[in-house]
Amino acid sequence: MQIEIWSDVVCPWCFIGKRRFEAALEKVTTSPDAIAQPIEIIYRAYQLDPTAPTNSSAPVREVYAKKFGGTERADKIIAQLTETAAQDGIEFRMDIGQRSNTILAHRLMWWTGVNHDFQVQSSLKEALLNAYFTDGVNVGDSEQLISIGVRTIPHEVDDAEFAEFLRAFFASDAGKGEVAEELATAISHGITGVPTYVINGQWSIPGAQDAETFERVLRRTAERSA
């Protein structure tokens, strides 16, 4: 079974959905009635805010106020998201969040997926989401991404050398075409919001469903493919 997850690291529901999907995945792979077939999981790129500047940032609260019609409405949305995230064990600090262009983060995710297994890619995704939603980091800044990458991605060289490697990677064209292709594929698949989970290239699960729904769909898919 192949599961492609289209998501963005500045998407609150992608963080919440990650928690719920992981809970379902653990049940279907480790419980006494675990499904037999292997599961391949791949993160794909999607940009919620592709016009965000790459060389500057702004408080998320201000961005939400402009987008949703004022500070009062923005604060209400942020409070609701914070409460929902807390129910899934996630601390949101969107009051200190910074608007970020995520194209470099997606390139780093792509590189990690090519060179490491899904567990490493998932750990990087977790670190990026935590950086943005909990620590108020601008995840569009290459130096911030390098710091996260050095802490998260296994490497055989010392930290300084790996940091220089990542710096050169961001300065190159590596991954640009591949990420652009993933973004285009999302459009061709009709994906207009994230997270979206595409199973075996055929079935789509939109949004941060609850863990029970994810589990039910995974089990049904396994039965159909048996």
Coordinates of N, CA and C in Angstrom, one line a residue:
M1 N 0.8 -1.2 0.0 CA 0.0 0.0 0.0 C 0.9 1.2 0.0
Q2 N 0.6 2.2 -0.9 CA 1.3 3.4 -0.9 C 0.4 4.6 -0.5
I3 N 0.9 5.4 0.4 CA 0.2 6.6 0.9 C 1.0 7.8 0.6
E4 N 0.5 8.7 -0.2 CA 1.2 10.0 -0.5 C 0.4 11.0 0.3
I5 N 1.2 11.8 1.1 CA 0.6 12.8 2.0 C 1.0 14.2 1.4
W6 N 0.0 14.9 0.9 CA 0.2 16.3 0.4 C 0.0 17.2 1.6
S7 N 1.0 18.0 2.0 CA 0.8 18.8 3.2 C 1.8 20.0 3.1
D8 N 1.7 20.9 4.0 CA 2.6 22.1 4.1 C 2.9 22.3 5.6
V9 N 4.1 22.8 5.8 CA 4.6 22.9 7.2 C 4.1 24.1 7.9
V10 N 3.3 25.0 7.2 CA 2.6 26.1 7.9 C 1.1 25.8 8.0
C11 N 0.7 24.6 7.8 CA -0.7 24.2 7.8 C -1.1 23.6 9.1
P12 N -1.9 24.3 9.9 CA -2.2 23.8 11.3 C -2.9 22.4 11.2
W13 N -3.8 22.2 10.3 CA -4.5 20.9 10.2 C -3.6 19.8 9.7
C14 N -2.5 20.2 9.0 CA -1.5 19.1 8.7 C -0.8 18.6 9.9
F15 N -0.5 19.5 10.9 CA 0.1 19.0 12.1 C -0.9 18.2 12.9
I16 N -2.1 18.6 13.0 CA -3.1 17.9 13.7 C -3.4 16.5 13.0
G17 N -3.5 16.6 11.7 CA -3.7 15.4 10.9 C -2.5 14.4 11.1
K18 N -1.3 14.9 11.2 CA -0.1 14.0 11.3 C -0.3 13.2 12.6
R19 N -0.7 13.8 13.7 CA -0.8 13.1 15.0 C -1.9 12.0 14.8
R20 N -3.0 12.4 14.2 CA -4.1 11.4 14.1 C -3.8 10.3 13.2
F21 N -3.1 10.6 12.1 CA -2.8 9.6 11.1 C -1.7 8.6 11.8
E22 N -0.8 9.1 12.5 CA 0.2 8.3 13.1 C -0.4 7.4 14.2
A23 N -1.4 7.9 14.9 CA -2.1 7.0 15.8 C -2.8 5.8 15.1
A24 N -3.4 6.1 14.0 CA -4.1 5.1 13.2 C -3.1 4.1 12.6
L25 N -2.0 4.7 12.2 CA -0.9 3.8 11.5 C -0.4 2.9 12.6
E26 N -0.2 3.3 13.8 CA 0.4 2.5 14.8 C -0.6 1.3 15.1
K27 N -1.9 1.6 15.1 CA -2.9 0.6 15.4 C -2.9 -0.5 14.3
V28 N -2.8 -0.1 13.0 CA -3.0 -1.0 11.9 C -1.7 -1.8 11.7
T29 N -0.6 -1.3 12.3 CA 0.7 -2.0 12.0 C 1.2 -2.8 13.2
T30 N 0.7 -2.5 14.4 CA 1.3 -3.1 15.6 C 0.3 -3.9 16.5
S31 N -1.0 -3.7 16.2 CA -2.0 -4.4 17.0 C -2.1 -5.9 16.6
P32 N -2.7 -6.7 17.4 CA -2.8 -8.2 17.1 C -3.5 -8.4 15.8
D33 N -4.4 -7.5 15.3 CA -5.0 -7.7 14.0 C -4.4 -6.8 13.0
A34 N -3.1 -6.6 13.1 CA -2.4 -5.7 12.1 C -2.5 -6.2 10.7
I35 N -2.6 -5.2 9.8 CA -2.7 -5.6 8.4 C -1.3 -6.2 7.9
A36 N -1.4 -7.1 7.0 CA -0.2 -7.9 6.6 C 0.7 -7.1 5.6
Q37 N 0.1 -6.4 4.7 CA 0.9 -5.8 3.6 C 1.7 -4.6 4.1
P38 N 2.9 -4.4 3.5 CA 3.7 -3.3 3.9 C 3.1 -2.0 3.4
I39 N 3.4 -0.9 4.1 CA 2.9 0.4 3.8 C 4.1 1.4 3.5
E40 N 4.0 2.0 2.3 CA 5.0 3.0 1.9 C 4.4 4.3 2.0
I41 N 5.0 5.2 2.7 CA 4.5 6.6 3.0 C 5.4 7.6 2.4
I42 N 4.9 8.5 1.7 CA 5.7 9.6 1.0 C 5.1 10.9 1.3
Y43 N 5.9 11.9 1.8 CA 5.4 13.2 1.9 C 5.5 14.0 0.6
R44 N 4.5 14.7 0.2 CA 4.5 15.5 -1.1 C 4.3 17.0 -0.7
A45 N 4.8 17.8 -1.6 CA 4.8 19.3 -1.4 C 3.5 19.9 -1.8
Y46 N 3.1 20.8 -0.9 CA 1.9 21.7 -1.2 C 2.2 23.0 -0.5
Q47 N 1.9 24.1 -1.2 CA 2.1 25.4 -0.6 C 0.7 26.2 -0.3
L48 N 0.4 26.4 0.9 CA -0.8 27.1 1.2 C -0.6 28.6 0.9
D49 N 0.6 29.1 1.0 CA 0.8 30.5 0.9 C 2.0 30.7 -0.1
P50 N 1.9 30.4 -1.3 CA 3.1 30.5 -2.2 C 3.5 31.9 -2.5
T51 N 2.7 32.9 -2.2 CA 3.1 34.3 -2.5 C 3.8 34.9 -1.2
A52 N 4.0 34.1 -0.2 CA 4.7 34.6 1.0 C 6.1 35.0 0.6
P53 N 6.6 36.2 1.0 CA 8.0 36.6 0.6 C 9.0 35.6 1.1
T54 N 10.1 35.4 0.3 CA 11.1 34.5 0.6 C 12.2 35.2 1.5
N55 N 12.2 36.5 1.5 CA 13.3 37.2 2.2 C 12.8 38.1 3.4
S56 N 11.6 37.8 3.8 CA 11.1 38.6 4.9 C 9.9 37.8 5.6
S57 N 9.4 38.3 6.7 CA 8.4 37.6 7.4 C 7.4 38.6 8.0
A58 N 6.3 38.1 8.6 CA 5.4 39.0 9.3 C 4.6 38.1 10.3
P59 N 4.1 38.7 11.4 CA 3.4 37.9 12.4 C 2.2 37.2 11.8
V60 N 2.0 36.0 12.1 CA 0.9 35.2 11.6 C -0.4 35.9 12.0
R61 N -0.5 36.4 13.2 CA -1.7 37.1 13.7 C -2.1 38.2 12.7
E62 N -1.2 39.0 12.3 CA -1.5 40.0 11.3 C -1.9 39.5 10.0
V63 N -1.3 38.4 9.5 CA -1.7 37.8 8.3 C -3.1 37.2 8.3
Y64 N -3.4 36.6 9.4 CA -4.7 36.0 9.6 C -5.8 37.2 9.7
A65 N -5.4 38.3 10.3 CA -6.4 39.4 10.4 C -6.7 39.9 9.0
K66 N -5.7 40.0 8.2 CA -6.0 40.5 6.8 C -6.8 39.5 6.0
K67 N -6.5 38.2 6.2 CA -7.1 37.1 5.5 C -8.5 36.9 5.9
F68 N -8.8 37.0 7.2 CA -10.1 36.5 7.7 C -11.0 37.7 8.2
G69 N -10.6 38.9 7.9 CA -11.5 40.1 8.2 C -11.4 40.7 9.5
G70 N -10.2 40.8 10.0 CA -10.0 41.6 11.3 C -9.3 40.8 12.4
T71 N -8.8 41.5 13.4 CA -8.1 40.9 14.5 C -9.0 40.0 15.3
E72 N -10.2 40.5 15.6 CA -11.1 39.7 16.4 C -11.4 38.3 15.8
R73 N -11.6 38.3 14.5 CA -11.9 37.0 13.8 C -10.6 36.2 13.8
A74 N -9.5 36.8 13.6 CA -8.2 36.1 13.6 C -7.9 35.4 14.9
D75 N -8.1 36.2 16.0 CA -7.9 35.7 17.4 C -8.8 34.5 17.7
K76 N -10.0 34.6 17.2 CA -11.0 33.5 17.4 C -10.5 32.2 16.7
I77 N -10.1 32.3 15.5 CA -9.6 31.2 14.7 C -8.4 30.6 15.3
I78 N -7.4 31.4 15.8 CA -6.2 31.0 16.4 C -6.5 30.2 17.7
A79 N -7.5 30.8 18.5 CA -7.9 30.1 19.7 C -8.5 28.8 19.5
Q80 N -9.3 28.7 18.5 CA -10.0 27.4 18.1 C -8.9 26.4 17.7
L81 N -8.0 26.8 16.8 CA -6.9 25.9 16.4 C -6.1 25.4 17.5
T82 N -5.8 26.4 18.4 CA -4.9 26.0 19.6 C -5.6 25.0 20.5
E83 N -6.9 25.2 20.7 CA -7.6 24.2 21.5 C -7.7 22.9 20.9
T84 N -8.0 22.8 19.6 CA -8.0 21.5 18.9 C -6.7 20.8 18.9
A85 N -5.6 21.6 18.7 CA -4.3 21.0 18.7 C -3.9 20.4 20.1
A86 N -4.3 21.1 21.1 CA -4.0 20.7 22.5 C -4.7 19.3 22.7
Q87 N -5.9 19.1 22.2 CA -6.6 17.8 22.3 C -5.8 16.7 21.7
D88 N -4.9 17.0 20.8 CA -4.1 16.0 20.2 C -2.6 16.0 20.7
G89 N -2.4 16.7 21.8 CA -1.1 16.8 22.4 C -0.1 17.7 21.8
I90 N -0.6 18.7 21.0 CA 0.3 19.6 20.3 C 0.1 21.0 21.0
E91 N 1.2 21.7 21.2 CA 1.2 23.0 21.7 C 1.3 24.0 20.6
F92 N 0.3 24.8 20.3 CA 0.4 25.8 19.3 C 0.7 27.2 20.0
R93 N 1.6 27.9 19.4 CA 1.9 29.3 19.9 C 1.9 30.2 18.6
M94 N 0.7 30.2 18.0 CA 0.5 31.0 16.8 C 0.6 32.5 17.1
D95 N 0.5 32.9 18.3 CA 0.7 34.3 18.7 C 2.1 34.8 18.4
I96 N 3.1 33.9 18.3 CA 4.5 34.3 18.0 C 4.9 33.7 16.6
G97 N 3.9 33.1 15.9 CA 4.2 32.6 14.6 C 4.6 33.6 13.6
Q98 N 5.4 33.2 12.6 CA 5.9 34.1 11.5 C 5.5 33.6 10.2
R99 N 4.9 34.4 9.4 CA 4.6 34.0 8.0 C 5.8 33.5 7.3
S100 N 5.8 32.4 6.6 CA 6.9 31.8 6.0 C 6.6 31.3 4.6
N101 N 7.5 31.5 3.7 CA 7.5 30.8 2.4 C 8.1 29.4 2.6
T102 N 7.4 28.4 2.2 CA 7.9 27.0 2.5 C 8.6 26.3 1.4
I103 N 8.9 27.0 0.3 CA 9.5 26.3 -0.8 C 10.9 25.6 -0.4
L104 N 11.7 26.3 0.4 CA 13.0 25.7 0.8 C 12.7 24.5 1.7
A105 N 11.7 24.6 2.6 CA 11.4 23.5 3.5 C 11.0 22.3 2.7
H106 N 10.2 22.5 1.6 CA 9.8 21.4 0.8 C 11.0 20.7 0.1
R107 N 12.0 21.5 -0.3 CA 13.2 21.0 -1.0 C 13.9 20.1 0.0
L108 N 14.0 20.6 1.3 CA 14.7 19.8 2.3 C 14.0 18.5 2.6
M109 N 12.7 18.6 2.6 CA 11.9 17.4 2.8 C 12.1 16.4 1.6
W110 N 12.1 16.9 0.4 CA 12.4 16.1 -0.8 C 13.7 15.4 -0.6
W111 N 14.8 16.2 -0.3 CA 16.1 15.6 -0.2 C 16.2 14.5 0.8
T112 N 15.5 14.8 2.0 CA 15.5 13.8 3.0 C 14.8 12.5 2.6
G113 N 13.7 12.7 1.9 CA 13.0 11.5 1.4 C 13.8 10.7 0.4
V114 N 14.6 11.3 -0.4 CA 15.4 10.6 -1.4 C 16.5 9.9 -0.7
N115 N 17.1 10.5 0.3 CA 18.3 10.0 0.9 C 18.2 9.2 2.2
H116 N 17.0 9.2 2.8 CA 16.7 8.5 4.0 C 15.3 7.8 4.0
D117 N 15.0 7.1 5.0 CA 13.7 6.4 5.0 C 12.7 7.3 5.5
F118 N 11.4 6.8 5.5 CA 10.3 7.6 5.9 C 10.4 8.1 7.4
Q119 N 10.9 7.3 8.2 CA 11.0 7.7 9.6 C 11.8 9.0 9.8
V120 N 12.9 9.1 9.0 CA 13.7 10.3 9.1 C 13.0 11.5 8.5
Q121 N 12.3 11.2 7.4 CA 11.5 12.3 6.8 C 10.4 12.8 7.7
S122 N 9.8 11.8 8.4 CA 8.7 12.2 9.3 C 9.2 12.9 10.5
S123 N 10.4 12.6 10.9 CA 11.0 13.3 12.1 C 11.4 14.8 11.7
L124 N 11.8 14.9 10.4 CA 12.1 16.3 9.9 C 10.8 17.1 9.8
K125 N 9.7 16.4 9.3 CA 8.4 17.1 9.2 C 8.0 17.5 10.6
E126 N 8.1 16.7 11.6 CA 7.7 17.0 13.0 C 8.5 18.2 13.5
A127 N 9.8 18.2 13.2 CA 10.7 19.3 13.6 C 10.3 20.6 13.0
L128 N 10.0 20.6 11.7 CA 9.6 21.8 11.0 C 8.2 22.3 11.5
L129 N 7.3 21.4 11.8 CA 6.0 21.8 12.3 C 6.1 22.4 13.7
N130 N 6.9 21.7 14.5 CA 7.2 22.3 15.9 C 7.8 23.6 15.8
A131 N 8.8 23.8 14.9 CA 9.5 25.0 14.8 C 8.6 26.2 14.5
Y132 N 7.7 25.9 13.5 CA 6.7 26.9 13.1 C 5.6 27.2 14.1
F133 N 5.0 26.2 14.6 CA 3.8 26.4 15.4 C 4.0 26.6 16.9
T134 N 5.1 26.0 17.4 CA 5.4 26.1 18.8 C 6.5 27.1 19.1
D135 N 7.5 27.2 18.3 CA 8.7 28.0 18.6 C 8.7 29.4 17.8
G136 N 7.8 29.6 16.9 CA 7.7 30.9 16.2 C 8.8 31.1 15.2
V137 N 9.4 30.0 14.7 CA 10.5 30.1 13.7 C 10.0 30.4 12.3
N138 N 10.7 31.2 11.6 CA 10.5 31.5 10.2 C 11.1 30.3 9.4
V139 N 10.3 29.3 9.0 CA 10.8 28.1 8.4 C 11.0 28.4 6.9
G140 N 11.0 29.6 6.5 CA 11.4 30.0 5.1 C 12.8 30.5 5.1
D141 N 13.4 30.6 6.2 CA 14.8 31.1 6.3 C 15.8 29.9 6.2
S142 N 16.7 30.0 5.3 CA 17.6 28.9 5.0 C 18.5 28.5 6.2
E143 N 18.9 29.5 6.9 CA 19.8 29.2 8.1 C 19.0 28.5 9.2
Q144 N 17.7 28.9 9.4 CA 16.9 28.2 10.3 C 16.7 26.7 9.9
L145 N 16.5 26.5 8.6 CA 16.3 25.2 8.1 C 17.6 24.4 8.2
I146 N 18.7 25.0 8.0 CA 20.0 24.3 8.2 C 20.1 23.8 9.6
S147 N 19.8 24.7 10.6 CA 19.9 24.4 12.0 C 19.0 23.2 12.3
I148 N 17.7 23.2 11.8 CA 16.8 22.1 12.0 C 17.3 20.9 11.4
G149 N 17.8 21.0 10.2 CA 18.3 19.8 9.5 C 19.5 19.1 10.2
V150 N 20.4 19.9 10.7 CA 21.6 19.4 11.4 C 21.1 18.7 12.7
R151 N 20.1 19.2 13.4 CA 19.6 18.5 14.6 C 18.8 17.3 14.3
T152 N 18.2 17.2 13.1 CA 17.2 16.2 12.9 C 17.7 15.1 11.9
I153 N 18.4 15.4 10.9 CA 18.8 14.5 9.8 C 20.1 13.8 10.2
P154 N 20.1 12.4 10.2 CA 21.4 11.7 10.5 C 22.5 12.1 9.5
H155 N 23.7 12.2 9.9 CA 24.8 12.5 9.0 C 26.1 12.0 9.5
E156 N 27.0 11.5 8.6 CA 28.2 10.9 9.0 C 29.3 11.9 9.2
V157 N 29.2 13.1 8.7 CA 30.2 14.1 8.9 C 29.9 14.9 10.1
D158 N 30.8 15.8 10.5 CA 30.5 16.6 11.7 C 29.4 17.6 11.4
D159 N 28.9 18.2 12.4 CA 27.7 19.2 12.2 C 28.1 20.3 11.3
A160 N 29.3 20.9 11.5 CA 29.6 22.0 10.7 C 29.7 21.7 9.2
E161 N 30.3 20.5 8.9 CA 30.4 20.1 7.5 C 29.0 19.8 6.9
F162 N 28.1 19.2 7.7 CA 26.8 19.0 7.2 C 26.0 20.3 7.0
A163 N 26.2 21.2 7.9 CA 25.6 22.5 7.7 C 26.1 23.2 6.4
E164 N 27.4 23.1 6.1 CA 27.9 23.6 4.8 C 27.3 22.9 3.6
F165 N 27.1 21.6 3.8 CA 26.5 20.8 2.7 C 25.1 21.3 2.4
L166 N 24.3 21.5 3.5 CA 22.9 22.0 3.3 C 22.9 23.4 2.8
R167 N 23.9 24.2 3.2 CA 23.9 25.6 2.7 C 24.2 25.5 1.1
A168 N 25.1 24.7 0.7 CA 25.3 24.5 -0.7 C 24.1 23.9 -1.4
F169 N 23.4 23.0 -0.8 CA 22.2 22.5 -1.4 C 21.2 23.5 -1.6
F170 N 20.9 24.4 -0.7 CA 19.9 25.5 -0.9 C 20.4 26.5 -1.9
A171 N 21.7 26.6 -2.1 CA 22.2 27.6 -3.1 C 22.1 27.0 -4.5
S172 N 21.9 25.7 -4.6 CA 21.9 25.0 -5.9 C 20.5 24.9 -6.4
D173 N 20.3 24.2 -7.5 CA 19.0 24.0 -8.1 C 18.5 22.6 -7.7
A174 N 19.2 21.9 -6.9 CA 18.8 20.5 -6.5 C 17.4 20.5 -5.9
G175 N 16.5 19.7 -6.4 CA 15.2 19.5 -5.8 C 14.2 20.5 -6.3
K176 N 14.6 21.6 -7.0 CA 13.7 22.6 -7.4 C 12.6 22.0 -8.4
G177 N 13.1 21.2 -9.4 CA 12.3 20.7 -10.4 C 11.3 19.6 -9.8
E178 N 11.9 18.8 -8.9 CA 11.1 17.7 -8.3 C 10.0 18.3 -7.4
V179 N 10.3 19.3 -6.7 CA 9.3 20.0 -5.8 C 8.2 20.7 -6.7
A180 N 8.7 21.3 -7.8 CA 7.7 22.0 -8.7 C 6.8 20.9 -9.3
E181 N 7.3 19.8 -9.6 CA 6.5 18.7 -10.1 C 5.5 18.2 -9.1
E182 N 5.8 18.1 -7.9 CA 4.9 17.7 -6.9 C 3.8 18.7 -6.7
L183 N 4.1 20.0 -6.7 CA 3.1 21.0 -6.6 C 2.2 21.0 -7.8
A184 N 2.7 20.7 -9.0 CA 1.9 20.6 -10.2 C 1.0 19.4 -10.1
T185 N 1.5 18.3 -9.6 CA 0.7 17.1 -9.5 C -0.5 17.3 -8.6
A186 N -0.3 18.0 -7.5 CA -1.4 18.3 -6.6 C -2.5 19.0 -7.4
I187 N -2.1 20.0 -8.2 CA -3.2 20.7 -9.0 C -3.9 19.7 -9.9
S188 N -3.1 18.8 -10.6 CA -3.7 17.9 -11.6 C -4.6 16.9 -10.9
H189 N -4.3 16.6 -9.6 CA -5.1 15.6 -8.9 C -6.3 16.3 -8.3
G190 N -6.4 17.6 -8.5 CA -7.6 18.4 -7.9 C -7.5 18.6 -6.4
I191 N -6.3 18.6 -5.9 CA -6.1 18.9 -4.5 C -6.1 20.4 -4.3
T192 N -7.0 20.9 -3.5 CA -7.1 22.3 -3.3 C -7.0 22.7 -1.8
G193 N -6.7 21.7 -1.0 CA -6.5 21.9 0.5 C -5.7 20.7 1.0
V194 N -5.1 21.0 2.2 CA -4.3 20.0 2.8 C -4.6 19.9 4.3
P195 N -4.3 18.8 4.9 CA -3.7 17.6 4.3 C -4.6 16.8 3.4
T196 N -4.0 16.2 2.4 CA -4.7 15.2 1.6 C -3.9 13.9 1.5
Y197 N -4.5 12.8 1.8 CA -3.9 11.5 1.8 C -4.4 10.7 0.5
V198 N -3.5 10.4 -0.3 CA -3.8 9.6 -1.5 C -3.3 8.2 -1.4
I199 N -4.2 7.3 -1.5 CA -3.8 5.9 -1.3 C -3.8 5.1 -2.6
N200 N -2.7 4.5 -2.9 CA -2.5 3.7 -4.1 C -2.8 4.5 -5.4
G201 N -2.7 5.8 -5.3 CA -3.0 6.7 -6.4 C -4.4 6.7 -6.8
Q202 N -5.3 6.2 -6.0 CA -6.7 6.0 -6.4 C -7.7 6.7 -5.4
W203 N -7.5 6.5 -4.1 CA -8.4 6.9 -3.1 C -7.8 8.1 -2.3
S204 N -8.7 9.1 -2.1 CA -8.2 10.3 -1.5 C -8.9 10.5 -0.1
I205 N -8.2 10.8 0.9 CA -8.8 11.2 2.2 C -8.4 12.7 2.4
P206 N -9.4 13.5 2.4 CA -9.1 15.0 2.6 C -9.2 15.3 4.0
G207 N -8.3 16.2 4.5 CA -8.5 16.8 5.8 C -7.9 16.0 6.9
A208 N -7.9 16.6 8.1 CA -7.4 15.9 9.3 C -8.5 15.1 9.9
Q209 N -8.8 13.9 9.4 CA -9.8 13.1 9.9 C -9.4 12.5 11.3
D210 N -10.4 12.0 12.0 CA -10.0 11.5 13.3 C -9.3 10.1 13.1
A211 N -8.6 9.7 14.1 CA -7.8 8.5 14.0 C -8.6 7.3 13.6
E212 N -9.8 7.2 14.1 CA -10.7 6.0 13.8 C -11.0 6.0 12.3
T213 N -11.3 7.1 11.7 CA -11.6 7.2 10.3 C -10.3 6.7 9.5
F214 N -9.2 7.3 9.9 CA -8.0 6.8 9.2 C -7.8 5.3 9.3
E215 N -7.9 4.8 10.5 CA -7.8 3.4 10.7 C -8.7 2.6 9.8
R216 N -10.0 3.0 9.8 CA -11.0 2.3 9.1 C -10.7 2.2 7.6
V217 N -10.2 3.4 7.0 CA -9.9 3.5 5.6 C -8.7 2.6 5.3
L218 N -7.7 2.6 6.1 CA -6.5 1.8 5.9 C -6.8 0.3 5.9
R219 N -7.7 -0.1 6.8 CA -8.0 -1.5 6.9 C -8.9 -1.9 5.7
R220 N -9.8 -1.1 5.3 CA -10.6 -1.4 4.1 C -9.7 -1.5 2.8
T221 N -8.8 -0.6 2.7 CA -7.9 -0.6 1.6 C -7.1 -1.8 1.5
A222 N -6.6 -2.3 2.7 CA -5.8 -3.5 2.8 C -6.7 -4.7 2.4
E223 N -7.9 -4.7 2.8 CA -8.8 -5.8 2.4 C -9.1 -5.9 0.9
R224 N -9.2 -4.7 0.3 CA -9.5 -4.6 -1.1 C -8.3 -5.1 -1.9
S225 N -7.1 -4.8 -1.4 CA -5.9 -5.1 -2.1 C -5.4 -6.5 -1.8
A226 N -6.0 -7.2 -0.9 CA -5.5 -8.6 -0.5 C -5.7 -9.6 -1.7

